[in-house]
Coordinates of C-alpha atoms in Angstrom, one line a residue:
X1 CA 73.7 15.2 32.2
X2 CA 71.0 12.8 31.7
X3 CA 71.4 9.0 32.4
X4 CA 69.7 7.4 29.7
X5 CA 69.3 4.5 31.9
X6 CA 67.4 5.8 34.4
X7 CA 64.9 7.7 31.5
X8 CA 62.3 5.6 30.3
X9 CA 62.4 3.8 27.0
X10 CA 61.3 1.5 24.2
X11 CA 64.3 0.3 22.8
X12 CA 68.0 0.8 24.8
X13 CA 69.4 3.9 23.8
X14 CA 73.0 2.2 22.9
X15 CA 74.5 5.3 21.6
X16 CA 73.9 7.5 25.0
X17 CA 75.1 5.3 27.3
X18 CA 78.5 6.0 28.4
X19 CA 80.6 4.1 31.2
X20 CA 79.6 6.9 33.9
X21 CA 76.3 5.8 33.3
X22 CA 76.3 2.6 34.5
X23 CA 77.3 2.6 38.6
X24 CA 74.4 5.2 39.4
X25 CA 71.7 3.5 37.3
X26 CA 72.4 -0.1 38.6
X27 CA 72.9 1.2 41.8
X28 CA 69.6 3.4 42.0
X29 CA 67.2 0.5 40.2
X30 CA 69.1 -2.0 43.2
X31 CA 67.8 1.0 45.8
X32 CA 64.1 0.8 44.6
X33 CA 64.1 -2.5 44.6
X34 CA 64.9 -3.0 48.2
X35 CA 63.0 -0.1 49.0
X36 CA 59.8 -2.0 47.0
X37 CA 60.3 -5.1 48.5
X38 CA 60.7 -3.9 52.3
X39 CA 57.2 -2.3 51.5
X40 CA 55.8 -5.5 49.8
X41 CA 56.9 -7.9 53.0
X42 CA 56.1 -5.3 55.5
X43 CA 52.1 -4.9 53.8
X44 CA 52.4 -8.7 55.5
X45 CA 49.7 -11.5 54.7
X46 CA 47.6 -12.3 53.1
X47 CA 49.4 -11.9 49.6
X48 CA 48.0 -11.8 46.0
X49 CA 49.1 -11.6 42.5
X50 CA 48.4 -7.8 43.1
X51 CA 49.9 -7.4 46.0
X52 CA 53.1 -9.2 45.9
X53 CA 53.7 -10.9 42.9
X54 CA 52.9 -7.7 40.5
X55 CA 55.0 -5.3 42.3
X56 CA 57.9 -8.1 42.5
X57 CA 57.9 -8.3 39.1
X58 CA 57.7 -4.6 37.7
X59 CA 60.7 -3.9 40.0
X60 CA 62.3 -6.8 38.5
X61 CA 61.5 -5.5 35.3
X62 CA 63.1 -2.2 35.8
X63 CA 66.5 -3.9 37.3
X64 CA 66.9 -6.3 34.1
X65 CA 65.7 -3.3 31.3
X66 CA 68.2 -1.0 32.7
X67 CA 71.5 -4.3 33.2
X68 CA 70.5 -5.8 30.1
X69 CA 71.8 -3.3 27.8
X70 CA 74.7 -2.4 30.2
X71 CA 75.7 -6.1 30.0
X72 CA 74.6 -6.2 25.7
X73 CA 77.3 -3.5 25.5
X74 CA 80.1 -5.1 27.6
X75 CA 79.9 -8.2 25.3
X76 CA 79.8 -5.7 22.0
X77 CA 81.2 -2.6 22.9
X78 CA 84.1 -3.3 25.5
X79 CA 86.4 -1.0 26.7
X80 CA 88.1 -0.7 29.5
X81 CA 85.7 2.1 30.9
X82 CA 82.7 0.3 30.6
X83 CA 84.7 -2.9 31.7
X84 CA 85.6 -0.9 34.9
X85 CA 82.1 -0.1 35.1
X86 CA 80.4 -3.3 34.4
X87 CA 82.5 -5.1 37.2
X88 CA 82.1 -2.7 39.7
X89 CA 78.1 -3.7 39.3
X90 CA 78.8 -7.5 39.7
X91 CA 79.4 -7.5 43.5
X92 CA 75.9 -5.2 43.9
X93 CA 74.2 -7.9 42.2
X94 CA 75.4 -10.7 43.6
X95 CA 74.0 -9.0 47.0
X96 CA 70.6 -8.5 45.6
X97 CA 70.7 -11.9 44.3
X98 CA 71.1 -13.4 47.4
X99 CA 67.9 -11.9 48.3
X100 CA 66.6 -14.1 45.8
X101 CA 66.3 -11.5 43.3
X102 CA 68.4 -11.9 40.2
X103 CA 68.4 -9.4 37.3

């Protein structure tokens, strides 16, 4: 099965996303971003929009399209699936955002 989340798109697909979605596609954008931000830092100085800030920020961008509608649909749509899901995705979070990211 396809997780919508991880499949680009234009608008959320509400209507595909289904609890099971939700740990592996938070989980994989949190991996990237790690993974992108080790390779940013380790490129070292001197950094540039292009360089640093540009590749910061897609990642970012990736992270929040993929939580946003997880979180839209917790406020909406609860249940205790997604519920179950949504909170197991808090504590990941929380690490990432110690890194000073924040989704």
């Amino acid at each position: 099965m396809t997780n919508p989340l991880l499949t680009p798109f234009e608008l959320p697909p509400f209507s595909q996303i289904q609890p099971e979605h939700v740990v592996p596609a938070v989980t994989k954008a949190l991996n990237d971003c790690r993974e992108n931000v080790e390779r940013v830092v380790a490129q070292g100085a001197p950094y540039s929009w292009e360089n640093l800030c540009q590749p910061l920020a897609e990642v970012d961008d990736v992270l929040g399209r993929i939580f946003s509608p997880i979180s839209h649909l917790n406020s909406v749509k609860n249940s205790p699936e997604l519920r179950e899901a949504y909170e197991q995705t808090l504590p990941l979070l929380s690490g990432v955002q110690h890194l000073g990211w924040a989704a």
